[in-house]
Amino acid sequence: MLEELKKTKHLKLLTPTARFTENIGIVRQANNQNRQKHLFHERLVFSFLAFRSRKNLTASLREICRETGLHPNTARAAIGNLTGAVTQQGGKWIAVEPPEGWFRRRTVAHPFEHWSDSYSYTTLFLPRKGAKILHEGKSRKFGLNHAAVFSLILSRSRQSGGIVRNFTFAGLATMLGLNSKTVKTVVDDLVKVGLVHREAVGRSSDLILFPLTDEHLALFQPTPKREKSVSAEQPVQPTPTAYILKGDDYDDYRLVCKPLMPQKYAEEAIRSARRLGIDIDGFEARLARARKCHENNVASGKVTTGNFGVYFTRWLQTEVDRRERQERQEQEIERHQAYQETPEGKAAEAQRRKAIAADPLHREHTVSEQSILARVRFSEAPLMNLREVDKFTAALRRHIKEYLAPKHLPTQKEVDATATLHHRILAAALKKLNHYYQQSVLATGDQFREAIDDVIRQHVEGMKPLGAKAANGKGAETGLEVAHA
């Protein structure tokens, strides 16, 4: 099955981490967008641009839409949310190495040609434009979501003999960044068209992949045909151009480049080697590795010209760019640390911490007893205030656990989801009461509970308010009336 699909158009869909989801969610919230809706779009756009940046290629918005199948408004919004991971060159977009921890690292130990090669990925087989699923006289578009779900199922099935066991819609949705209802509809379509068979096993399901037919393959984009050039048969040819040796410490470098590229590219490579401090042994090792990768690219049809000089100089330049970026970051950290030791720096840091404490939605603000009691007074007795804060936060945490229980999350995911939702609700509730911050008159416990309920109603779909009457008509031991899920 995989060999047949390799003849279709595909790209590497990088595997995101929880940090990627959280960072994109924060940017979306700042842009007044839904934090969780279709994070797959940002993942797809970045993966596509990363794939092109391997060849130092940029892409316009139109090219991104054409190659990924996204609507221009969707692609534009995704680019806007990828702050710090994409940049413009000549009016077009290109991916840069993303912040650490955004994507899962591969466990392979060998050096990589490009930074994107160090991340794990799923091969995404792209849908053909206008492809339709036909079933009982009805047709439905076979779109990007169908291709993404099928590609993930295929990837998982390869690890378990063609069967995906203990599959859930919510689990697939989390891995892809899609809505679980969308995933359910897509899986139903894949079953109808005969790509997979689904067998329910308790609360989960097993998926079995069927052999691909010509009708199935027609749903995916074919790989564009390329005419093989002479260079495709002979990837790297000796260069007849005369070399001029300069009698310096780098003539040995020129001699190893001479059979492979014109001297102008060799000089560029030598400048990069000097910048990186690479000795002749390291230079030859990089040259051999780059030559092997270049020949593989030509043989596979990824490139049709054998300009190895350009390829090698770009490879080394990528390493130079990475080194310079790291040095700039280190210098910036040193400057910042030195500035923090000055009176001006200490005053600025104190002002920054004051601003963080005054804004519950600041990304560095931690909801704590102090931040709550700076806005809410439960009792005139200080010790009673602390006890009431503990009761409020503990009741909310139990309420969230009851809300998450039907989702049957793995233990660690449930712990993470509970902590994240707990912080979001409390921070948003404190923001509603922020006009009480450090005032002589503070909000009451009832006002705090009402603010929490407002946040739950507005932002947490399906969760009952914290103040709703319990099934037995009694409130929680704190005086809060916590609803049962």
CSV table of C-alpha atoms in Angstrom, one decimal:
chain,number,residue,atom,x,y,z
A,1,MET,CA,0.0,0.0,0.0
A,2,LEU,CA,2.8,2.4,1.0
A,3,GLU,CA,4.7,1.8,-2.3
A,4,GLU,CA,1.6,2.7,-4.3
A,5,LEU,CA,1.0,5.9,-2.3
A,6,LYS,CA,4.6,7.0,-2.7
A,7,LYS,CA,3.7,7.7,-6.3
A,8,THR,CA,1.3,10.4,-5.1
A,9,LYS,CA,2.2,13.9,-3.8
A,10,HIS,CA,3.1,14.1,-0.1
A,11,LEU,CA,4.9,16.2,2.4
A,12,LYS,CA,6.3,15.7,6.0
A,13,LEU,CA,3.7,16.8,8.6
A,14,LEU,CA,5.9,17.6,11.7
A,15,THR,CA,4.7,16.1,15.0
A,16,PRO,CA,3.8,18.9,17.4
A,17,THR,CA,4.1,18.9,21.2
A,18,ALA,CA,1.9,20.3,24.0
A,19,ARG,CA,4.1,23.4,24.0
A,20,PHE,CA,3.3,24.1,20.3
A,21,THR,CA,-0.5,23.7,21.1
A,22,GLU,CA,-0.2,26.0,24.1
A,23,ASN,CA,1.9,28.7,22.3
A,24,ILE,CA,-0.4,28.8,19.3
A,25,GLY,CA,-3.4,28.9,21.6
A,26,ILE,CA,-2.0,31.9,23.4
A,27,VAL,CA,-1.4,33.7,20.1
A,28,ARG,CA,-4.9,32.8,19.0
A,29,GLN,CA,-6.4,34.2,22.2
A,30,ALA,CA,-4.5,37.4,21.7
A,31,ASN,CA,-5.9,37.6,18.2
A,32,ASN,CA,-9.4,37.0,19.5
A,33,GLN,CA,-9.6,33.5,17.9
A,34,ASN,CA,-10.7,30.2,19.3
A,35,ARG,CA,-7.6,28.7,21.1
A,36,GLN,CA,-8.3,25.1,20.2
A,37,LYS,CA,-10.1,25.1,16.9
A,38,HIS,CA,-8.2,23.4,14.0
A,39,LEU,CA,-4.6,23.8,15.2
A,40,PHE,CA,-3.9,21.5,12.3
A,41,HIS,CA,-3.8,24.5,10.0
A,42,GLU,CA,-0.8,26.1,11.7
A,43,ARG,CA,0.9,22.7,11.8
A,44,LEU,CA,0.3,22.1,8.1
A,45,VAL,CA,1.4,25.6,7.0
A,46,PHE,CA,4.6,25.4,9.0
A,47,SER,CA,5.4,21.9,7.9
A,48,PHE,CA,5.0,22.9,4.2
A,49,LEU,CA,7.2,26.0,4.6
A,50,ALA,CA,9.8,23.9,6.5
A,51,PHE,CA,9.8,21.4,3.7
A,52,ARG,CA,10.5,24.2,1.2
A,53,SER,CA,13.1,25.9,3.4
A,54,ARG,CA,15.3,22.7,3.1
A,55,LYS,CA,16.0,24.0,-0.5
A,56,ASN,CA,16.0,27.6,0.7
A,57,LEU,CA,12.8,28.2,-1.2
A,58,THR,CA,10.1,30.7,-0.2
A,59,ALA,CA,6.4,30.5,-0.9
A,60,SER,CA,3.7,33.1,-1.5
A,61,LEU,CA,0.3,32.9,0.1
A,62,ARG,CA,-1.1,31.7,-3.3
A,63,GLU,CA,1.5,28.9,-3.5
A,64,ILE,CA,0.8,27.8,0.1
A,65,CYS,CA,-2.9,27.6,-0.7
A,66,ARG,CA,-2.3,25.7,-4.0
A,67,GLU,CA,0.0,23.2,-2.5
A,68,THR,CA,-1.9,22.6,0.8
A,69,GLY,CA,-5.5,23.0,-0.3
A,70,LEU,CA,-6.2,25.6,2.4
A,71,HIS,CA,-8.5,28.6,1.8
A,72,PRO,CA,-6.6,31.9,1.6
A,73,ASN,CA,-8.2,33.3,4.7
A,74,THR,CA,-7.3,30.1,6.6
A,75,ALA,CA,-3.7,30.1,5.4
A,76,ARG,CA,-3.4,33.9,6.2
A,77,ALA,CA,-4.6,33.4,9.7
A,78,ALA,CA,-2.3,30.4,10.3
A,79,ILE,CA,0.7,32.4,9.1
A,80,GLY,CA,-0.3,35.2,11.5
A,81,ASN,CA,-0.4,32.8,14.4
A,82,LEU,CA,3.1,31.3,13.7
A,83,THR,CA,4.8,34.2,15.3
A,84,GLY,CA,8.6,33.7,15.5
A,85,ALA,CA,8.5,30.6,13.3
A,86,VAL,CA,8.0,32.1,9.8
A,87,THR,CA,9.4,35.2,8.2
A,88,GLN,CA,9.2,37.1,4.9
A,89,GLN,CA,11.9,37.2,2.3
A,90,GLY,CA,11.2,39.3,-0.8
A,91,GLY,CA,7.4,39.4,0.0
A,92,LYS,CA,7.2,35.6,0.3
A,93,TRP,CA,7.2,33.4,3.4
A,94,ILE,CA,9.8,31.0,4.6
A,95,ALA,CA,10.1,28.9,7.8
A,96,VAL,CA,12.9,29.4,10.3
A,97,GLU,CA,14.0,27.1,13.1
A,98,PRO,CA,11.1,27.1,15.5
A,99,PRO,CA,11.3,27.8,19.3
A,100,GLU,CA,12.7,24.8,21.2
A,101,GLY,CA,10.1,22.2,22.2
A,102,TRP,CA,7.5,23.0,19.6
A,103,PHE,CA,8.0,19.7,17.8
A,104,ARG,CA,9.0,16.2,18.9
A,105,ARG,CA,12.6,15.3,18.2
A,106,ARG,CA,13.7,12.2,16.3
A,107,THR,CA,15.8,9.7,18.2
A,108,VAL,CA,18.2,9.1,15.2
A,109,ALA,CA,21.7,10.2,16.3
A,110,HIS,CA,23.3,11.0,12.9
A,111,PRO,CA,23.8,14.7,11.9
A,112,PHE,CA,21.0,16.3,9.8
A,113,GLU,CA,21.2,18.2,6.6
A,114,HIS,CA,18.5,20.7,7.7
A,115,TRP,CA,17.0,21.6,11.1
A,116,SER,CA,13.6,20.2,10.0
A,117,ASP,CA,15.2,16.7,9.6
A,118,SER,CA,15.7,16.5,13.3
A,119,TYR,CA,11.9,16.4,14.0
A,120,SER,CA,9.6,13.4,13.8
A,121,TYR,CA,6.8,13.5,11.3
A,122,THR,CA,3.9,11.8,9.6
A,123,THR,CA,3.8,11.5,5.9
A,124,LEU,CA,0.7,13.5,4.7
A,125,PHE,CA,-0.6,12.2,1.3
A,126,LEU,CA,-2.3,15.3,-0.2
A,127,PRO,CA,-5.8,15.0,-1.7
A,128,ARG,CA,-6.5,15.6,-5.4
A,129,LYS,CA,-8.3,18.8,-6.2
A,130,GLY,CA,-12.0,18.1,-6.8
A,131,ALA,CA,-11.8,14.5,-5.5
A,132,LYS,CA,-15.2,13.1,-4.4
A,133,ILE,CA,-16.3,10.2,-2.2
A,134,LEU,CA,-19.2,8.4,-3.9
A,135,HIS,CA,-21.6,6.2,-1.8
A,136,GLU,CA,-25.1,5.1,-2.5
A,137,GLY,CA,-25.6,7.8,-5.1
A,138,LYS,CA,-24.3,10.6,-2.9
A,139,SER,CA,-21.0,12.4,-3.1
A,140,ARG,CA,-18.9,14.2,-0.6
A,141,LYS,CA,-15.7,16.1,-1.1
A,142,PHE,CA,-12.5,14.2,-0.3
A,143,GLY,CA,-10.6,17.0,1.3
A,144,LEU,CA,-7.6,17.8,3.4
A,145,ASN,CA,-9.1,16.5,6.6
A,146,HIS,CA,-9.8,13.1,5.0
A,147,ALA,CA,-6.3,12.9,3.7
A,148,ALA,CA,-4.8,13.9,7.1
A,149,VAL,CA,-6.9,11.3,9.0
A,150,PHE,CA,-6.1,8.5,6.5
A,151,SER,CA,-2.4,9.4,6.5
A,152,LEU,CA,-2.3,9.2,10.3
A,153,ILE,CA,-4.2,5.9,10.4
A,154,LEU,CA,-1.8,4.5,7.7
A,155,SER,CA,1.2,5.6,9.8
A,156,ARG,CA,-0.1,4.0,12.9
A,157,SER,CA,-1.1,0.8,11.2
A,158,ARG,CA,2.4,0.3,9.8
A,159,GLN,CA,3.6,-0.1,13.4
A,160,SER,CA,1.0,-2.7,14.2
A,161,GLY,CA,0.6,-5.0,11.2
A,162,GLY,CA,-2.1,-3.0,9.3
A,163,ILE,CA,-4.4,-2.6,12.3
A,164,VAL,CA,-4.9,0.4,14.5
A,165,ARG,CA,-6.1,-0.9,17.9
A,166,ASN,CA,-7.8,1.0,20.7
A,167,PHE,CA,-8.5,4.0,18.5
A,168,THR,CA,-10.8,6.8,19.7
A,169,PHE,CA,-12.1,9.8,17.8
A,170,ALA,CA,-10.8,12.1,20.6
A,171,GLY,CA,-7.4,10.5,20.5
A,172,LEU,CA,-7.1,11.0,16.7
A,173,ALA,CA,-8.4,14.5,17.0
A,174,THR,CA,-5.8,15.4,19.6
A,175,MET,CA,-2.9,14.0,17.5
A,176,LEU,CA,-4.1,16.0,14.4
A,177,GLY,CA,-5.3,19.2,16.1
A,178,LEU,CA,-8.9,18.7,14.7
A,179,ASN,CA,-12.3,18.6,16.2
A,180,SER,CA,-13.4,15.1,17.4
A,181,LYS,CA,-16.7,15.5,15.6
A,182,THR,CA,-14.8,16.2,12.3
A,183,VAL,CA,-12.7,13.1,12.8
A,184,LYS,CA,-15.8,11.0,13.4
A,185,THR,CA,-17.4,12.2,10.2
A,186,VAL,CA,-14.1,11.7,8.2
A,187,VAL,CA,-13.7,8.1,9.6
A,188,ASP,CA,-17.3,7.3,8.6
A,189,ASP,CA,-16.5,8.5,5.1
A,190,LEU,CA,-13.4,6.4,4.9
A,191,VAL,CA,-15.4,3.4,6.0
A,192,LYS,CA,-18.1,4.1,3.3
A,193,VAL,CA,-15.5,4.4,0.5
A,194,GLY,CA,-13.8,1.2,1.5
A,195,LEU,CA,-10.5,2.6,2.7
A,196,VAL,CA,-10.8,1.2,6.2
A,197,HIS,CA,-13.0,-1.1,8.3
A,198,ARG,CA,-14.0,0.0,11.8
A,199,GLU,CA,-14.9,-2.5,14.5
A,200,ALA,CA,-16.2,-1.1,17.8
A,201,VAL,CA,-14.4,-2.6,20.9
A,202,GLY,CA,-16.1,-1.2,24.0
A,203,ARG,CA,-15.4,2.6,24.2
A,204,SER,CA,-12.7,2.4,21.5
A,205,SER,CA,-12.4,0.8,18.1
A,206,ASP,CA,-10.0,-1.1,15.9
A,207,LEU,CA,-9.3,0.1,12.4
A,208,ILE,CA,-8.3,-2.3,9.6
A,209,LEU,CA,-6.9,-0.9,6.3
A,210,PHE,CA,-8.1,-2.4,3.1
A,211,PRO,CA,-5.9,-2.8,0.0
A,212,LEU,CA,-5.9,0.3,-2.2
A,213,THR,CA,-7.8,0.2,-5.5
A,214,ASP,CA,-7.4,2.5,-8.5
A,215,GLU,CA,-10.4,4.4,-7.4
A,216,HIS,CA,-8.8,5.0,-4.0
A,217,LEU,CA,-5.5,6.2,-5.5
A,218,ALA,CA,-7.5,8.6,-7.7
A,219,LEU,CA,-8.4,10.5,-4.5
A,220,PHE,CA,-4.8,11.6,-4.0
A,221,GLN,CA,-2.6,14.0,-6.0
A,222,PRO,CA,-0.3,12.3,-8.5
A,223,THR,CA,3.4,13.3,-8.3
A,224,PRO,CA,4.2,15.8,-11.1
A,225,LYS,CA,6.2,14.2,-13.9
A,226,ARG,CA,9.7,15.5,-14.4
A,227,GLU,CA,11.8,15.0,-17.4
A,228,LYS,CA,15.2,13.6,-16.4
A,229,SER,CA,18.1,15.6,-17.5
A,230,VAL,CA,21.6,14.4,-18.3
A,231,SER,CA,22.6,15.5,-14.9
A,232,ALA,CA,20.0,13.2,-13.3
A,233,GLU,CA,21.9,10.2,-14.7
A,234,GLN,CA,25.3,11.7,-13.6
A,235,PRO,CA,24.6,13.7,-10.5
A,236,VAL,CA,28.0,15.1,-9.9
A,237,GLN,CA,30.4,15.5,-12.9
A,238,PRO,CA,34.0,16.6,-12.8
A,239,THR,CA,34.3,20.3,-13.4
A,240,PRO,CA,36.7,21.2,-16.2
A,241,THR,CA,36.9,24.9,-15.0
A,242,ALA,CA,40.5,25.7,-14.1
A,243,TYR,CA,41.3,26.4,-10.4
A,244,ILE,CA,43.7,29.0,-9.1
A,245,LEU,CA,45.5,28.0,-6.0
A,246,LYS,CA,46.3,31.0,-3.7
A,247,GLY,CA,49.1,29.6,-1.6
A,248,ASP,CA,47.2,30.1,1.7
A,249,ASP,CA,46.0,27.7,4.3
A,250,TYR,CA,43.0,26.7,2.2
A,251,ASP,CA,44.5,25.3,-0.9
A,252,ASP,CA,43.7,21.8,0.4
A,253,TYR,CA,40.1,22.7,0.6
A,254,ARG,CA,40.1,23.9,-3.0
A,255,LEU,CA,41.7,20.7,-4.2
A,256,VAL,CA,39.0,18.5,-2.7
A,257,CYS,CA,36.3,20.8,-4.3
A,258,LYS,CA,38.0,21.0,-7.7
A,259,PRO,CA,36.5,17.8,-9.2
A,260,LEU,CA,33.0,18.7,-8.0
A,261,MET,CA,32.2,22.4,-8.6
A,262,PRO,CA,33.5,25.6,-10.1
A,263,GLN,CA,35.9,27.6,-8.0
A,264,LYS,CA,33.4,30.4,-7.2
A,265,TYR,CA,31.3,27.9,-5.2
A,266,ALA,CA,34.4,26.4,-3.6
A,267,GLU,CA,35.4,29.9,-2.3
A,268,GLU,CA,31.9,30.4,-0.9
A,269,ALA,CA,32.2,27.1,0.9
A,270,ILE,CA,35.7,28.0,2.2
A,271,ARG,CA,34.3,31.3,3.7
A,272,SER,CA,31.6,29.3,5.5
A,273,ALA,CA,34.2,26.8,6.7
A,274,ARG,CA,36.4,29.6,8.1
A,275,ARG,CA,33.4,31.1,9.8
A,276,LEU,CA,32.6,27.7,11.4
A,277,GLY,CA,36.2,26.9,12.2
A,278,ILE,CA,36.1,23.6,10.2
A,279,ASP,CA,39.4,21.9,9.6
A,280,ILE,CA,40.1,20.0,6.4
A,281,ASP,CA,39.0,16.6,7.8
A,282,GLY,CA,35.6,18.1,8.9
A,283,PHE,CA,35.3,19.8,5.5
A,284,GLU,CA,35.9,16.6,3.6
A,285,ALA,CA,33.4,14.8,5.8
A,286,ARG,CA,30.7,17.4,5.1
A,287,LEU,CA,31.5,17.3,1.5
A,288,ALA,CA,31.1,13.5,1.3
A,289,ARG,CA,27.8,13.7,3.2
A,290,ALA,CA,26.4,16.5,1.1
A,291,ARG,CA,27.4,14.7,-2.1
A,292,LYS,CA,25.6,11.5,-1.0
A,293,CYS,CA,22.4,13.4,-0.1
A,294,HIS,CA,22.5,15.4,-3.3
A,295,GLU,CA,22.9,12.3,-5.5
A,296,ASN,CA,20.0,10.7,-3.6
A,297,ASN,CA,17.8,13.8,-4.3
A,298,VAL,CA,18.7,13.6,-8.0
A,299,ALA,CA,18.0,9.9,-8.2
A,300,SER,CA,14.6,10.2,-6.4
A,301,GLY,CA,13.5,13.1,-8.7
A,302,LYS,CA,13.5,15.8,-6.0
A,303,VAL,CA,15.9,17.8,-8.2
A,304,THR,CA,16.5,17.6,-11.9
A,305,THR,CA,19.8,19.6,-12.1
A,306,GLY,CA,23.1,18.5,-10.8
A,307,ASN,CA,24.4,21.9,-9.5
A,308,PHE,CA,26.2,20.4,-6.5
A,309,GLY,CA,28.2,23.6,-5.9
A,310,VAL,CA,25.0,25.5,-5.1
A,311,TYR,CA,23.7,22.7,-3.0
A,312,PHE,CA,26.9,22.4,-0.9
A,313,THR,CA,27.3,26.2,-0.3
A,314,ARG,CA,23.7,26.4,0.8
A,315,TRP,CA,24.2,23.5,3.2
A,316,LEU,CA,27.2,25.1,4.8
A,317,GLN,CA,25.4,28.5,4.9
A,318,THR,CA,22.5,26.9,6.8
A,319,GLU,CA,25.0,25.8,9.4
A,320,VAL,CA,26.5,29.3,9.5
A,321,ASP,CA,23.1,30.8,10.0
A,322,ARG,CA,22.3,28.5,12.9
A,323,ARG,CA,25.6,29.3,14.5
A,324,GLU,CA,25.1,33.0,14.1
A,325,ARG,CA,21.5,32.8,15.5
A,326,GLN,CA,22.8,30.9,18.5
A,327,GLU,CA,25.6,33.5,19.1
A,328,ARG,CA,23.1,36.3,18.8
A,329,GLN,CA,20.8,34.6,21.4
A,330,GLU,CA,23.8,34.1,23.7
A,331,GLN,CA,24.9,37.7,23.3
A,332,GLU,CA,21.3,38.9,24.0
A,333,ILE,CA,21.1,36.8,27.1
A,334,GLU,CA,24.5,38.2,28.3
A,335,ARG,CA,23.4,41.8,27.6
A,336,HIS,CA,20.1,41.2,29.4
A,337,GLN,CA,21.8,39.7,32.4
A,338,ALA,CA,24.3,42.6,32.6
A,339,TYR,CA,21.4,45.1,32.3
A,340,GLN,CA,19.5,43.5,35.1
A,341,GLU,CA,22.4,44.1,37.5
A,342,THR,CA,22.3,47.9,36.8
A,343,PRO,CA,20.0,50.2,38.9
A,344,GLU,CA,18.0,50.9,35.8
A,345,GLY,CA,17.6,47.2,35.1
A,346,LYS,CA,16.5,46.4,38.6
A,347,ALA,CA,14.0,49.2,38.5
A,348,ALA,CA,12.7,47.9,35.1
A,349,GLU,CA,12.5,44.4,36.5
A,350,ALA,CA,10.5,45.6,39.5
A,351,GLN,CA,8.2,47.5,37.2
A,352,ARG,CA,7.8,44.4,35.0
A,353,ARG,CA,6.9,42.2,38.0
A,354,LYS,CA,4.4,44.8,39.2
A,355,ALA,CA,2.7,44.8,35.7
A,356,ILE,CA,2.6,40.9,35.8
A,357,ALA,CA,1.0,40.9,39.2
A,358,ALA,CA,-1.6,43.5,38.1
A,359,ASP,CA,-2.7,41.5,35.0
A,360,PRO,CA,-4.1,38.0,35.7
A,361,LEU,CA,-4.0,37.2,31.9
A,362,HIS,CA,-0.4,38.0,31.5
A,363,ARG,CA,1.4,34.9,30.2
A,364,GLU,CA,3.8,35.0,33.2
A,365,HIS,CA,1.2,35.6,35.8
A,366,THR,CA,0.7,32.7,38.2
A,367,VAL,CA,-2.6,32.5,39.9
A,368,SER,CA,-1.8,32.1,43.6
A,369,GLU,CA,-3.2,32.8,47.0
A,370,GLN,CA,-1.6,36.3,46.9
A,371,SER,CA,-3.1,37.1,43.5
A,372,ILE,CA,-6.6,36.1,44.6
A,373,LEU,CA,-6.4,37.8,48.0
A,374,ALA,CA,-5.2,41.0,46.2
A,375,ARG,CA,-8.7,41.2,44.6
A,376,VAL,CA,-11.0,39.2,46.9
A,377,ARG,CA,-11.7,39.3,50.7
A,378,PHE,CA,-13.6,36.3,52.0
A,379,SER,CA,-13.4,37.3,55.7
A,380,GLU,CA,-11.9,39.9,58.0
A,381,ALA,CA,-9.7,37.2,59.6
A,382,PRO,CA,-6.5,36.7,57.6
A,383,LEU,CA,-6.3,33.0,58.4
A,384,MET,CA,-9.9,32.4,57.3
A,385,ASN,CA,-9.1,34.1,54.0
A,386,LEU,CA,-6.4,31.6,53.3
A,387,ARG,CA,-8.6,28.7,54.2
A,388,GLU,CA,-11.4,30.0,51.9
A,389,VAL,CA,-9.0,30.4,49.0
A,390,ASP,CA,-7.9,26.7,49.4
A,391,LYS,CA,-11.6,25.7,49.5
A,392,PHE,CA,-12.5,27.7,46.4
A,393,THR,CA,-9.6,26.4,44.4
A,394,ALA,CA,-10.0,22.8,45.6
A,395,ALA,CA,-13.7,22.9,44.7
A,396,LEU,CA,-13.0,24.2,41.3
A,397,ARG,CA,-10.4,21.5,40.7
A,398,ARG,CA,-12.9,18.8,41.7
A,399,HIS,CA,-15.5,20.4,39.4
A,400,ILE,CA,-13.0,20.3,36.4
A,401,LYS,CA,-12.2,16.6,37.1
A,402,GLU,CA,-15.9,15.7,37.0
A,403,TYR,CA,-16.2,17.6,33.7
A,404,LEU,CA,-13.2,15.8,32.2
A,405,ALA,CA,-14.1,12.3,33.5
A,406,PRO,CA,-16.4,11.3,30.6
A,407,LYS,CA,-13.5,12.1,28.2
A,408,HIS,CA,-11.5,9.1,29.6
A,409,LEU,CA,-8.1,10.9,29.2
A,410,PRO,CA,-4.9,9.1,30.1
A,411,THR,CA,-3.7,10.0,33.6
A,412,GLN,CA,-1.0,12.4,32.7
A,413,LYS,CA,-3.2,14.1,30.1
A,414,GLU,CA,-6.0,14.5,32.6
A,415,VAL,CA,-3.6,16.0,35.1
A,416,ASP,CA,-2.3,18.5,32.5
A,417,ALA,CA,-5.7,19.4,31.2
A,418,THR,CA,-7.0,19.9,34.8
A,419,ALA,CA,-4.2,22.2,35.7
A,420,THR,CA,-4.4,24.2,32.4
A,421,LEU,CA,-8.2,24.7,32.7
A,422,HIS,CA,-8.0,25.5,36.4
A,423,HIS,CA,-5.5,28.3,35.7
A,424,ARG,CA,-7.4,29.6,32.7
A,425,ILE,CA,-10.7,29.9,34.6
A,426,LEU,CA,-9.2,31.5,37.7
A,427,ALA,CA,-7.1,33.9,35.7
A,428,ALA,CA,-10.1,35.0,33.6
A,429,ALA,CA,-12.3,35.3,36.7
A,430,LEU,CA,-9.7,37.5,38.4
A,431,LYS,CA,-9.5,39.7,35.3
A,432,LYS,CA,-13.2,40.4,35.6
A,433,LEU,CA,-12.5,41.5,39.2
A,434,ASN,CA,-9.3,43.4,38.4
A,435,HIS,CA,-10.9,46.8,39.3
A,436,TYR,CA,-10.7,45.6,42.9
A,437,TYR,CA,-6.9,45.0,42.7
A,438,GLN,CA,-5.2,46.4,45.8
A,439,GLN,CA,-8.2,48.6,46.6
A,440,SER,CA,-9.5,49.4,50.1
A,441,VAL,CA,-12.7,47.5,49.3
A,442,LEU,CA,-12.2,44.1,47.7
A,443,ALA,CA,-14.7,41.7,46.0
A,444,THR,CA,-16.6,39.2,48.1
A,445,GLY,CA,-16.5,35.5,47.9
A,446,ASP,CA,-19.9,35.5,46.1
A,447,GLN,CA,-18.7,37.9,43.5
A,448,PHE,CA,-15.6,35.7,42.9
A,449,ARG,CA,-17.8,32.7,42.4
A,450,GLU,CA,-20.1,34.6,40.1
A,451,ALA,CA,-17.1,35.7,38.0
A,452,ILE,CA,-15.9,32.0,37.8
A,453,ASP,CA,-19.4,31.0,36.6
A,454,ASP,CA,-19.4,33.7,34.0
A,455,VAL,CA,-16.1,32.5,32.6
A,456,ILE,CA,-17.3,28.9,32.5
A,457,ARG,CA,-20.5,29.8,30.7
A,458,GLN,CA,-18.6,31.9,28.1
A,459,HIS,CA,-15.5,29.8,27.5
A,460,VAL,CA,-15.9,26.2,28.6
A,461,GLU,CA,-18.4,24.4,26.4
A,462,GLY,CA,-20.4,21.7,28.2
A,463,MET,CA,-19.3,22.6,31.8
A,464,LYS,CA,-21.9,23.5,34.3
A,465,PRO,CA,-21.4,26.6,36.4
A,466,LEU,CA,-19.7,26.1,39.7
A,467,GLY,CA,-22.6,27.6,41.6
A,468,ALA,CA,-25.3,25.3,40.1
A,469,LYS,CA,-27.3,23.2,42.6
A,470,ALA,CA,-25.9,19.7,43.2
A,471,ALA,CA,-28.1,16.7,42.5
A,472,ASN,CA,-28.8,16.2,46.3
A,473,GLY,CA,-29.8,19.9,46.7
A,474,LYS,CA,-26.8,20.6,49.1
A,475,GLY,CA,-23.8,22.6,48.4
A,476,ALA,CA,-20.2,21.5,48.7
A,477,GLU,CA,-18.5,21.5,52.1
A,478,THR,CA,-17.1,25.0,51.3
A,479,GLY,CA,-20.5,26.5,50.9
A,480,LEU,CA,-20.0,26.3,47.1
A,481,GLU,CA,-22.8,24.5,45.2
A,482,VAL,CA,-20.8,22.3,42.9
A,483,ALA,CA,-22.6,20.5,40.0
A,484,HIS,CA,-22.2,16.8,39.4
A,485,ALA,CA,-21.2,15.9,35.8
